[in-house]
Amino acid sequence: MPTITNGRILFNSVPGDLPEPGKTTIYDESQALDLDTVPLNGGFLVKLLEISVDPYMKGRMHATSYEDIIPPFIIGKPLFSFGIGVVLRSENLQIRAGDHLHGMLEHAKYSVQKDPAAFDIIHNPLNLPWSNFLSVLGRPGKVEWLNPLSTNSHLKSGKTAFMAWREFAKAKKGEIVFVSTGAGSVGSLVIQFAKMDGLKVVASAGSDEKVQYMKGLGADVAFNYKTTKTADILRNEGPIDIYWDNVGGATLDAALEAANVNARFIECGMTTEYTDGGNIPVKKLLQIIIKSITLHGFFVDRLCPKWNEVFMNIVPSLVASEKLGFKEETFQGLEVVGHALLDLLKGKNVGKVVVHVAED
Amino acid sequence: MPTITNGRILFNSVPGDLPEPGKTTIYDESQALDLDTVPLNGGFLVKLLEISVDPYMKGRMHATSYEDIIPPFIIGKPLFSFGIGVVLRSENLQIRAGDHLHGMLEHAKYSVQKDPAAFDIIHNPLNLPWSNFLSVLGRPGKVEWLNPLSTNSHLKSGKTAFMAWREFAKAKKGEIVFVSTGAGSVGSLVIQFAKMDGLKVVASAGSDEKVQYMKGLGADVAFNYKTTKTADILRNEGPIDIYWDNVGGATLDAALEAANVNARFIECGMTTEYTDGGNIPVKKLLQIIIKSITLHGFFVDRLCPKWNEVFMNIVPSLVASEKLGFKEETFQGLEVVGHALLDLLKGKNVGKVVVHVAED
């Protein structure tokens, strides 16, 4: 095979409020590569197929951000994020040519990787689009990669919704669940899993368009929390037996007030912690004693060993048969990563953002 | 039997800051009773043996307090609280003469009761002092009797400590537990149950005398939270695997900060809610996601159906063999109830306050 041009997205300069494609990140074609002869040194050569673009990537562009948890992007080097790649050649016994991998990958059409433990090999018997493995079938990666502050980022996925629902909801038919951020990548799946279990679903989001989307997913009561008081809705539609919390703060207080005896609270995220500066007070915790409520905090990776097989037996089939609604927003070509990230940070996306880099 | 004088403690006037024995409550001997002929009308005649005196009784002296949860005391009528009595005569098939009952009883040497469901029949094969059934072996009574705001009152008992520890602690030998209010009637037992399970126990209380008491119960680290910063102690002695919370607020925040991954928080009480006006902010709840913490709120009555038999098989034996330390402060004679309550509210008690009314 002749030498090819290895397109890469390089981090070029620290952005201000928003990244600027072509300035803070640039698409670079200066690297030449012979795929047949590039030295692997015991590693494996990966061709990038799909790459995930997530809000937390902005944080990595600031050298002081998250520095003790996850490394920042380095000027002159490629960005990296979760992606799907196919192995072209391997000198590692655990990884074979043809394997499809999920893991943290450089934003480069081709890269040589060293550590098999950093990747999962994906099995895809139903021939689902590979991008699905970054969205509805995605996993958030190893815990050590995650910054605590990114718990509500789009790293969360279908596994988050499925596994925590199975582990903590203890759902009984006829019970009432409240889902905040119900139009998000996790909440939208929770609505659907709850309906499959026969629950009444009350769901909130921040726009009328999202309210319509949640109703389309089956929510019995969907409302715009910016124009309707959460506490009023819950007073009329509750008491709630389960609360899927993506926001914390005042919404959590409203849910505590509206909780039934023995309610289960699934603490998936607290966006108010990130948007409102952290240490947001919650004032109604006495309710957890009065009503024998249990609050479950979790990271989905800690649930994976127990639930991964069940997930893989159930959810890909639901996706293949179109029984599970979810949204992906696909951008075409590695060169548009900077634009995809900018749109995302401007709030223009309506689903999981994935950049399609190459065909399998 | 000749007619006897039925001594009673009557509620006489609404107190100011503190009740005044002889004024707000009076000991009354105006009622005459023939124990052999007093009409039972299908009920049962109870001789009072022991009566519990608790802080929440002050609240009942104010007509507007707790009015929708629990009835206030009525001027001219006897006080009532949890007590132990023996049945002298019965016209109810579920209750027999000689039965010992635990339940809400009037402060009268003798009373006719109507409702068997309001009482538990106590079995006492080890011949423990009856007062023990109001303290270390006591139960807090039916949930419907309890005001949520009294969750930390002295209605809590050995059953609270034992059952919630069994249900929620999932204690493993070598783990670290932090117990706040460790010198209290519940916390002091939690310290001992935790040591029996092989844990390292860190415990806090509000005086050096109480610190010594906790050390005597086996606490590995005991400290006075008024002179030592809880966060500093936990940073050195933690991370903590279990937190037994009696106080909420800033102490709960400190425990969240010092928690280990997969920590269990047993939410027994939140005294700061009562002493600091309610709606006390807790600001570190994001920790429950970061560390996969579970918070368990509970009322012990909801645990009784599952754990009562285990409790009765284990704890009375521990008491009889003096393997479980606890404190009772006994006052002699129904006529001193007002004084006992006053002492209690002044903070003079060092254990569960019980008034001994009569021999069996």
mmCIF file with all atom_site columns, C-alpha atoms in Angstrom, chain B residues 169-327:
data_model
loop_
_atom_site.group_PDB
_atom_site.id
_atom_site.type_symbol
_atom_site.label_atom_id
_atom_site.label_alt_id
_atom_site.label_comp_id
_atom_site.label_asym_id
_atom_site.label_entity_id
_atom_site.label_seq_id
_atom_site.pdbx_PDB_ins_code
_atom_site.Cartn_x
_atom_site.Cartn_y
_atom_site.Cartn_z
_atom_site.occupancy
_atom_site.B_iso_or_equiv
_atom_site.pdbx_formal_charge
_atom_site.auth_seq_id
_atom_site.auth_comp_id
_atom_site.auth_asym_id
_atom_site.auth_atom_id
_atom_site.pdbx_PDB_model_num
ATOM 1   C CA . ALA B 1 169 ? -24.710 -1.048  57.275 1.00 0.00 ? 169 ALA B CA 1
ATOM 2   C CA . LYS B 1 170 ? -23.537 -4.093  55.300 1.00 0.00 ? 170 LYS B CA 1
ATOM 3   C CA . ALA B 1 171 ? -20.586 -3.908  57.639 1.00 0.00 ? 171 ALA B CA 1
ATOM 4   C CA . LYS B 1 172 ? -17.387 -5.728  56.799 1.00 0.00 ? 172 LYS B CA 1
ATOM 5   C CA . LYS B 1 173 ? -14.666 -6.357  59.336 1.00 0.00 ? 173 LYS B CA 1
ATOM 6   C CA . GLY B 1 174 ? -11.992 -3.689  59.154 1.00 0.00 ? 174 GLY B CA 1
ATOM 7   C CA . GLU B 1 175 ? -14.236 -1.016  57.692 1.00 0.00 ? 175 GLU B CA 1
ATOM 8   C CA . ILE B 1 176 ? -14.509 2.407   59.261 1.00 0.00 ? 176 ILE B CA 1
ATOM 9   C CA . VAL B 1 177 ? -17.727 3.859   60.640 1.00 0.00 ? 177 VAL B CA 1
ATOM 10  C CA . PHE B 1 178 ? -18.367 7.392   61.842 1.00 0.00 ? 178 PHE B CA 1
ATOM 11  C CA . VAL B 1 179 ? -21.139 7.836   64.420 1.00 0.00 ? 179 VAL B CA 1
ATOM 12  C CA . SER B 1 180 ? -22.397 11.315  65.272 1.00 0.00 ? 180 SER B CA 1
ATOM 13  C CA . THR B 1 181 ? -24.190 11.873  68.602 1.00 0.00 ? 181 THR B CA 1
ATOM 14  C CA . GLY B 1 182 ? -22.305 8.799   69.694 1.00 0.00 ? 182 GLY B CA 1
ATOM 15  C CA . ALA B 1 183 ? -23.169 9.247   73.355 1.00 0.00 ? 183 ALA B CA 1
ATOM 16  C CA . GLY B 1 184 ? -26.908 9.312   72.699 1.00 0.00 ? 184 GLY B CA 1
ATOM 17  C CA . SER B 1 185 ? -29.328 6.479   73.307 1.00 0.00 ? 185 SER B CA 1
ATOM 18  C CA . VAL B 1 186 ? -29.029 5.281   69.705 1.00 0.00 ? 186 VAL B CA 1
ATOM 19  C CA . GLY B 1 187 ? -25.443 6.257   68.860 1.00 0.00 ? 187 GLY B CA 1
ATOM 20  C CA . SER B 1 188 ? -24.032 4.586   71.965 1.00 0.00 ? 188 SER B CA 1
ATOM 21  C CA . LEU B 1 189 ? -25.533 1.277   70.846 1.00 0.00 ? 189 LEU B CA 1
ATOM 22  C CA . VAL B 1 190 ? -24.361 1.751   67.251 1.00 0.00 ? 190 VAL B CA 1
ATOM 23  C CA . ILE B 1 191 ? -20.794 2.123   68.544 1.00 0.00 ? 191 ILE B CA 1
ATOM 24  C CA . GLN B 1 192 ? -21.117 -1.215  70.321 1.00 0.00 ? 192 GLN B CA 1
ATOM 25  C CA . PHE B 1 193 ? -22.782 -3.078  67.435 1.00 0.00 ? 193 PHE B CA 1
ATOM 26  C CA . ALA B 1 194 ? -20.068 -1.771  65.093 1.00 0.00 ? 194 ALA B CA 1
ATOM 27  C CA . LYS B 1 195 ? -17.316 -2.988  67.428 1.00 0.00 ? 195 LYS B CA 1
ATOM 28  C CA . MET B 1 196 ? -19.008 -6.412  67.636 1.00 0.00 ? 196 MET B CA 1
ATOM 29  C CA . ASP B 1 197 ? -18.774 -6.495  63.808 1.00 0.00 ? 197 ASP B CA 1
ATOM 30  C CA . GLY B 1 198 ? -15.034 -5.724  63.898 1.00 0.00 ? 198 GLY B CA 1
ATOM 31  C CA . LEU B 1 199 ? -15.104 -2.158  62.600 1.00 0.00 ? 199 LEU B CA 1
ATOM 32  C CA . LYS B 1 200 ? -12.957 0.821   63.466 1.00 0.00 ? 200 LYS B CA 1
ATOM 33  C CA . VAL B 1 201 ? -15.308 3.310   65.146 1.00 0.00 ? 201 VAL B CA 1
ATOM 34  C CA . VAL B 1 202 ? -14.948 7.085   65.017 1.00 0.00 ? 202 VAL B CA 1
ATOM 35  C CA . ALA B 1 203 ? -17.537 8.845   67.184 1.00 0.00 ? 203 ALA B CA 1
ATOM 36  C CA . SER B 1 204 ? -18.434 12.435  68.043 1.00 0.00 ? 204 SER B CA 1
ATOM 37  C CA . ALA B 1 205 ? -20.354 14.128  70.833 1.00 0.00 ? 205 ALA B CA 1
ATOM 38  C CA . GLY B 1 206 ? -20.619 17.558  72.400 1.00 0.00 ? 206 GLY B CA 1
ATOM 39  C CA . SER B 1 207 ? -18.712 17.261  75.689 1.00 0.00 ? 207 SER B CA 1
ATOM 40  C CA . ASP B 1 208 ? -15.504 15.779  77.033 1.00 0.00 ? 208 ASP B CA 1
ATOM 41  C CA . GLU B 1 209 ? -17.530 13.713  79.495 1.00 0.00 ? 209 GLU B CA 1
ATOM 42  C CA . LYS B 1 210 ? -19.400 12.145  76.582 1.00 0.00 ? 210 LYS B CA 1
ATOM 43  C CA . VAL B 1 211 ? -16.090 11.544  74.783 1.00 0.00 ? 211 VAL B CA 1
ATOM 44  C CA . GLN B 1 212 ? -14.938 9.490   77.763 1.00 0.00 ? 212 GLN B CA 1
ATOM 45  C CA . TYR B 1 213 ? -18.230 7.604   77.771 1.00 0.00 ? 213 TYR B CA 1
ATOM 46  C CA . MET B 1 214 ? -17.844 6.738   74.071 1.00 0.00 ? 214 MET B CA 1
ATOM 47  C CA . LYS B 1 215 ? -14.283 5.533   74.629 1.00 0.00 ? 215 LYS B CA 1
ATOM 48  C CA . GLY B 1 216 ? -15.598 3.337   77.423 1.00 0.00 ? 216 GLY B CA 1
ATOM 49  C CA . LEU B 1 217 ? -18.070 1.808   74.973 1.00 0.00 ? 217 LEU B CA 1
ATOM 50  C CA . GLY B 1 218 ? -15.187 0.886   72.666 1.00 0.00 ? 218 GLY B CA 1
ATOM 51  C CA . ALA B 1 219 ? -14.936 3.779   70.183 1.00 0.00 ? 219 ALA B CA 1
ATOM 52  C CA . ASP B 1 220 ? -11.439 3.766   68.666 1.00 0.00 ? 220 ASP B CA 1
ATOM 53  C CA . VAL B 1 221 ? -11.505 7.506   68.063 1.00 0.00 ? 221 VAL B CA 1
ATOM 54  C CA . ALA B 1 222 ? -13.843 9.716   70.096 1.00 0.00 ? 222 ALA B CA 1
ATOM 55  C CA . PHE B 1 223 ? -13.875 13.498  69.860 1.00 0.00 ? 223 PHE B CA 1
ATOM 56  C CA . ASN B 1 224 ? -15.723 16.595  71.036 1.00 0.00 ? 224 ASN B CA 1
ATOM 57  C CA . TYR B 1 225 ? -17.061 18.290  67.910 1.00 0.00 ? 225 TYR B CA 1
ATOM 58  C CA . LYS B 1 226 ? -17.287 21.584  69.780 1.00 0.00 ? 226 LYS B CA 1
ATOM 59  C CA . THR B 1 227 ? -13.518 21.733  70.300 1.00 0.00 ? 227 THR B CA 1
ATOM 60  C CA . THR B 1 228 ? -12.264 19.679  67.327 1.00 0.00 ? 228 THR B CA 1
ATOM 61  C CA . LYS B 1 229 ? -13.171 20.029  63.669 1.00 0.00 ? 229 LYS B CA 1
ATOM 62  C CA . THR B 1 230 ? -15.091 17.018  62.406 1.00 0.00 ? 230 THR B CA 1
ATOM 63  C CA . ALA B 1 231 ? -13.607 17.422  58.919 1.00 0.00 ? 231 ALA B CA 1
ATOM 64  C CA . ASP B 1 232 ? -10.048 17.301  60.322 1.00 0.00 ? 232 ASP B CA 1
ATOM 65  C CA . ILE B 1 233 ? -10.710 14.134  62.292 1.00 0.00 ? 233 ILE B CA 1
ATOM 66  C CA . LEU B 1 234 ? -12.357 12.399  59.350 1.00 0.00 ? 234 LEU B CA 1
ATOM 67  C CA . ARG B 1 235 ? -9.537  13.396  57.003 1.00 0.00 ? 235 ARG B CA 1
ATOM 68  C CA . ASN B 1 236 ? -7.056  11.691  59.314 1.00 0.00 ? 236 ASN B CA 1
ATOM 69  C CA . GLU B 1 237 ? -9.144  8.689   60.350 1.00 0.00 ? 237 GLU B CA 1
ATOM 70  C CA . GLY B 1 238 ? -11.149 8.040   57.175 1.00 0.00 ? 238 GLY B CA 1
ATOM 71  C CA . PRO B 1 239 ? -12.146 7.497   54.479 1.00 0.00 ? 239 PRO B CA 1
ATOM 72  C CA . ILE B 1 240 ? -15.325 6.253   56.112 1.00 0.00 ? 240 ILE B CA 1
ATOM 73  C CA . ASP B 1 241 ? -17.301 3.313   54.804 1.00 0.00 ? 241 ASP B CA 1
ATOM 74  C CA . ILE B 1 242 ? -20.379 3.903   56.924 1.00 0.00 ? 242 ILE B CA 1
ATOM 75  C CA . TYR B 1 243 ? -21.813 7.071   58.434 1.00 0.00 ? 243 TYR B CA 1
ATOM 76  C CA . TRP B 1 244 ? -24.489 6.843   61.103 1.00 0.00 ? 244 TRP B CA 1
ATOM 77  C CA . ASP B 1 245 ? -26.046 10.280  60.876 1.00 0.00 ? 245 ASP B CA 1
ATOM 78  C CA . ASN B 1 246 ? -27.912 11.766  63.797 1.00 0.00 ? 246 ASN B CA 1
ATOM 79  C CA . VAL B 1 247 ? -27.354 15.421  62.976 1.00 0.00 ? 247 VAL B CA 1
ATOM 80  C CA . GLY B 1 248 ? -27.451 16.304  59.240 1.00 0.00 ? 248 GLY B CA 1
ATOM 81  C CA . GLY B 1 249 ? -26.234 19.718  58.063 1.00 0.00 ? 249 GLY B CA 1
ATOM 82  C CA . ALA B 1 250 ? -22.530 20.571  58.113 1.00 0.00 ? 250 ALA B CA 1
ATOM 83  C CA . THR B 1 251 ? -21.602 17.260  59.776 1.00 0.00 ? 251 THR B CA 1
ATOM 84  C CA . LEU B 1 252 ? -23.282 15.386  56.938 1.00 0.00 ? 252 LEU B CA 1
ATOM 85  C CA . ASP B 1 253 ? -21.297 17.502  54.479 1.00 0.00 ? 253 ASP B CA 1
ATOM 86  C CA . ALA B 1 254 ? -18.070 16.604  56.285 1.00 0.00 ? 254 ALA B CA 1
ATOM 87  C CA . ALA B 1 255 ? -18.983 12.923  56.144 1.00 0.00 ? 255 ALA B CA 1
ATOM 88  C CA . LEU B 1 256 ? -19.787 13.153  52.419 1.00 0.00 ? 256 LEU B CA 1
ATOM 89  C CA . GLU B 1 257 ? -16.378 14.699  51.821 1.00 0.00 ? 257 GLU B CA 1
ATOM 90  C CA . ALA B 1 258 ? -14.676 11.966  53.847 1.00 0.00 ? 258 ALA B CA 1
ATOM 91  C CA . ALA B 1 259 ? -16.641 9.058   52.410 1.00 0.00 ? 259 ALA B CA 1
ATOM 92  C CA . ASN B 1 260 ? -15.081 6.102   50.691 1.00 0.00 ? 260 ASN B CA 1
ATOM 93  C CA . VAL B 1 261 ? -16.354 4.679   47.408 1.00 0.00 ? 261 VAL B CA 1
ATOM 94  C CA . ASN B 1 262 ? -19.551 2.660   47.961 1.00 0.00 ? 262 ASN B CA 1
ATOM 95  C CA . ALA B 1 263 ? -20.116 4.164   51.423 1.00 0.00 ? 263 ALA B CA 1
ATOM 96  C CA . ARG B 1 264 ? -23.435 3.599   53.179 1.00 0.00 ? 264 ARG B CA 1
ATOM 97  C CA . PHE B 1 265 ? -25.035 6.519   55.019 1.00 0.00 ? 265 PHE B CA 1
ATOM 98  C CA . ILE B 1 266 ? -27.669 5.600   57.578 1.00 0.00 ? 266 ILE B CA 1
ATOM 99  C CA . GLU B 1 267 ? -29.883 8.638   58.041 1.00 0.00 ? 267 GLU B CA 1
ATOM 100 C CA . CYS B 1 268 ? -31.252 8.222   61.536 1.00 0.00 ? 268 CYS B CA 1
ATOM 101 C CA . GLY B 1 269 ? -31.796 11.847  62.491 1.00 0.00 ? 269 GLY B CA 1
ATOM 102 C CA . MET B 1 270 ? -31.014 15.436  61.647 1.00 0.00 ? 270 MET B CA 1
ATOM 103 C CA . THR B 1 271 ? -30.923 17.355  64.900 1.00 0.00 ? 271 THR B CA 1
ATOM 104 C CA . THR B 1 272 ? -29.734 20.480  63.122 1.00 0.00 ? 272 THR B CA 1
ATOM 105 C CA . GLU B 1 273 ? -33.145 20.558  61.407 1.00 0.00 ? 273 GLU B CA 1
ATOM 106 C CA . TYR B 1 274 ? -34.787 21.054  64.804 1.00 0.00 ? 274 TYR B CA 1
ATOM 107 C CA . THR B 1 275 ? -32.203 23.187  66.535 1.00 0.00 ? 275 THR B CA 1
ATOM 108 C CA . ASP B 1 276 ? -31.348 25.441  63.585 1.00 0.00 ? 276 ASP B CA 1
ATOM 109 C CA . GLY B 1 277 ? -34.815 26.153  62.267 1.00 0.00 ? 277 GLY B CA 1
ATOM 110 C CA . GLY B 1 278 ? -35.205 23.586  59.500 1.00 0.00 ? 278 GLY B CA 1
ATOM 111 C CA . ASN B 1 279 ? -34.277 23.523  55.807 1.00 0.00 ? 279 ASN B CA 1
ATOM 112 C CA . ILE B 1 280 ? -30.594 23.347  56.716 1.00 0.00 ? 280 ILE B CA 1
ATOM 113 C CA . PRO B 1 281 ? -28.577 23.255  53.501 1.00 0.00 ? 281 PRO B CA 1
ATOM 114 C CA . VAL B 1 282 ? -26.448 20.266  52.608 1.00 0.00 ? 282 VAL B CA 1
ATOM 115 C CA . LYS B 1 283 ? -23.983 21.238  49.926 1.00 0.00 ? 283 LYS B CA 1
ATOM 116 C CA . LYS B 1 284 ? -21.837 18.225  49.145 1.00 0.00 ? 284 LYS B CA 1
ATOM 117 C CA . LEU B 1 285 ? -24.445 15.916  47.670 1.00 0.00 ? 285 LEU B CA 1
ATOM 118 C CA . LEU B 1 286 ? -22.488 15.598  44.426 1.00 0.00 ? 286 LEU B CA 1
ATOM 119 C CA . GLN B 1 287 ? -20.201 13.323  46.445 1.00 0.00 ? 287 GLN B CA 1
ATOM 120 C CA . ILE B 1 288 ? -22.897 10.647  46.434 1.00 0.00 ? 288 ILE B CA 1
ATOM 121 C CA . ILE B 1 289 ? -22.487 10.361  42.668 1.00 0.00 ? 289 ILE B CA 1
ATOM 122 C CA . ILE B 1 290 ? -18.709 10.670  42.620 1.00 0.00 ? 290 ILE B CA 1
ATOM 123 C CA . LYS B 1 291 ? -18.338 7.971   45.279 1.00 0.00 ? 291 LYS B CA 1
ATOM 124 C CA . SER B 1 292 ? -21.385 5.798   44.561 1.00 0.00 ? 292 SER B CA 1
ATOM 125 C CA . ILE B 1 293 ? -22.737 6.488   48.038 1.00 0.00 ? 293 ILE B CA 1
ATOM 126 C CA . THR B 1 294 ? -26.156 5.277   49.145 1.00 0.00 ? 294 THR B CA 1
ATOM 127 C CA . LEU B 1 295 ? -28.174 7.276   51.682 1.00 0.00 ? 295 LEU B CA 1
ATOM 128 C CA . HIS B 1 296 ? -30.810 5.317   53.567 1.00 0.00 ? 296 HIS B CA 1
ATOM 129 C CA . GLY B 1 297 ? -33.582 7.203   55.312 1.00 0.00 ? 297 GLY B CA 1
ATOM 130 C CA . PHE B 1 298 ? -35.801 5.130   57.584 1.00 0.00 ? 298 PHE B CA 1
ATOM 131 C CA . PHE B 1 299 ? -38.322 4.899   60.381 1.00 0.00 ? 299 PHE B CA 1
ATOM 132 C CA . VAL B 1 300 ? -37.626 1.939   62.598 1.00 0.00 ? 300 VAL B CA 1
ATOM 133 C CA . ASP B 1 301 ? -41.262 0.848   62.623 1.00 0.00 ? 301 ASP B CA 1
ATOM 134 C CA . ARG B 1 302 ? -40.970 0.098   58.939 1.00 0.00 ? 302 ARG B CA 1
ATOM 135 C CA . LEU B 1 303 ? -38.101 -2.275  59.770 1.00 0.00 ? 303 LEU B CA 1
ATOM 136 C CA . CYS B 1 304 ? -39.802 -4.024  62.698 1.00 0.00 ? 304 CYS B CA 1
ATOM 137 C CA . PRO B 1 305 ? -41.731 -6.660  60.745 1.00 0.00 ? 305 PRO B CA 1
ATOM 138 C CA . LYS B 1 306 ? -38.459 -7.937  59.269 1.00 0.00 ? 306 LYS B CA 1
ATOM 139 C CA . TRP B 1 307 ? -36.142 -7.615  62.242 1.00 0.00 ? 307 TRP B CA 1
ATOM 140 C CA . ASN B 1 308 ? -38.171 -7.845  65.450 1.00 0.00 ? 308 ASN B CA 1
ATOM 141 C CA . GLU B 1 309 ? -37.674 -11.549 65.975 1.00 0.00 ? 309 GLU B CA 1
ATOM 142 C CA . VAL B 1 310 ? -33.917 -11.307 65.396 1.00 0.00 ? 310 VAL B CA 1
ATOM 143 C CA . PHE B 1 311 ? -33.770 -8.367  67.783 1.00 0.00 ? 311 PHE B CA 1
ATOM 144 C CA . MET B 1 312 ? -35.632 -10.248 70.522 1.00 0.00 ? 312 MET B CA 1
ATOM 145 C CA . ASN B 1 313 ? -33.394 -13.279 70.050 1.00 0.00 ? 313 ASN B CA 1
ATOM 146 C CA . ILE B 1 314 ? -30.197 -11.293 70.446 1.00 0.00 ? 314 ILE B CA 1
ATOM 147 C CA . VAL B 1 315 ? -30.484 -8.017  72.326 1.00 0.00 ? 315 VAL B CA 1
ATOM 148 C CA . PRO B 1 316 ? -32.265 -9.029  75.564 1.00 0.00 ? 316 PRO B CA 1
ATOM 149 C CA . SER B 1 317 ? -29.542 -11.667 76.094 1.00 0.00 ? 317 SER B CA 1
ATOM 150 C CA . LEU B 1 318 ? -26.849 -9.034  75.554 1.00 0.00 ? 318 LEU B CA 1
ATOM 151 C CA . VAL B 1 319 ? -28.589 -6.847  78.128 1.00 0.00 ? 319 VAL B CA 1
ATOM 152 C CA . ALA B 1 320 ? -29.033 -9.684  80.617 1.00 0.00 ? 320 ALA B CA 1
ATOM 153 C CA . SER B 1 321 ? -25.357 -10.654 80.347 1.00 0.00 ? 321 SER B CA 1
ATOM 154 C CA . GLU B 1 322 ? -24.313 -7.001  80.620 1.00 0.00 ? 322 GLU B CA 1
ATOM 155 C CA . LYS B 1 323 ? -22.534 -7.087  77.267 1.00 0.00 ? 323 LYS B CA 1
ATOM 156 C CA . LEU B 1 324 ? -24.347 -3.992  76.054 1.00 0.00 ? 324 LEU B CA 1
ATOM 157 C CA . GLY B 1 325 ? -23.805 -0.674  77.780 1.00 0.00 ? 325 GLY B CA 1
ATOM 158 C CA . PHE B 1 326 ? -26.718 1.768   78.030 1.00 0.00 ? 326 PHE B CA 1
ATOM 159 C CA . LYS B 1 327 ? -27.998 4.388   80.407 1.00 0.00 ? 327 LYS B CA 1
#
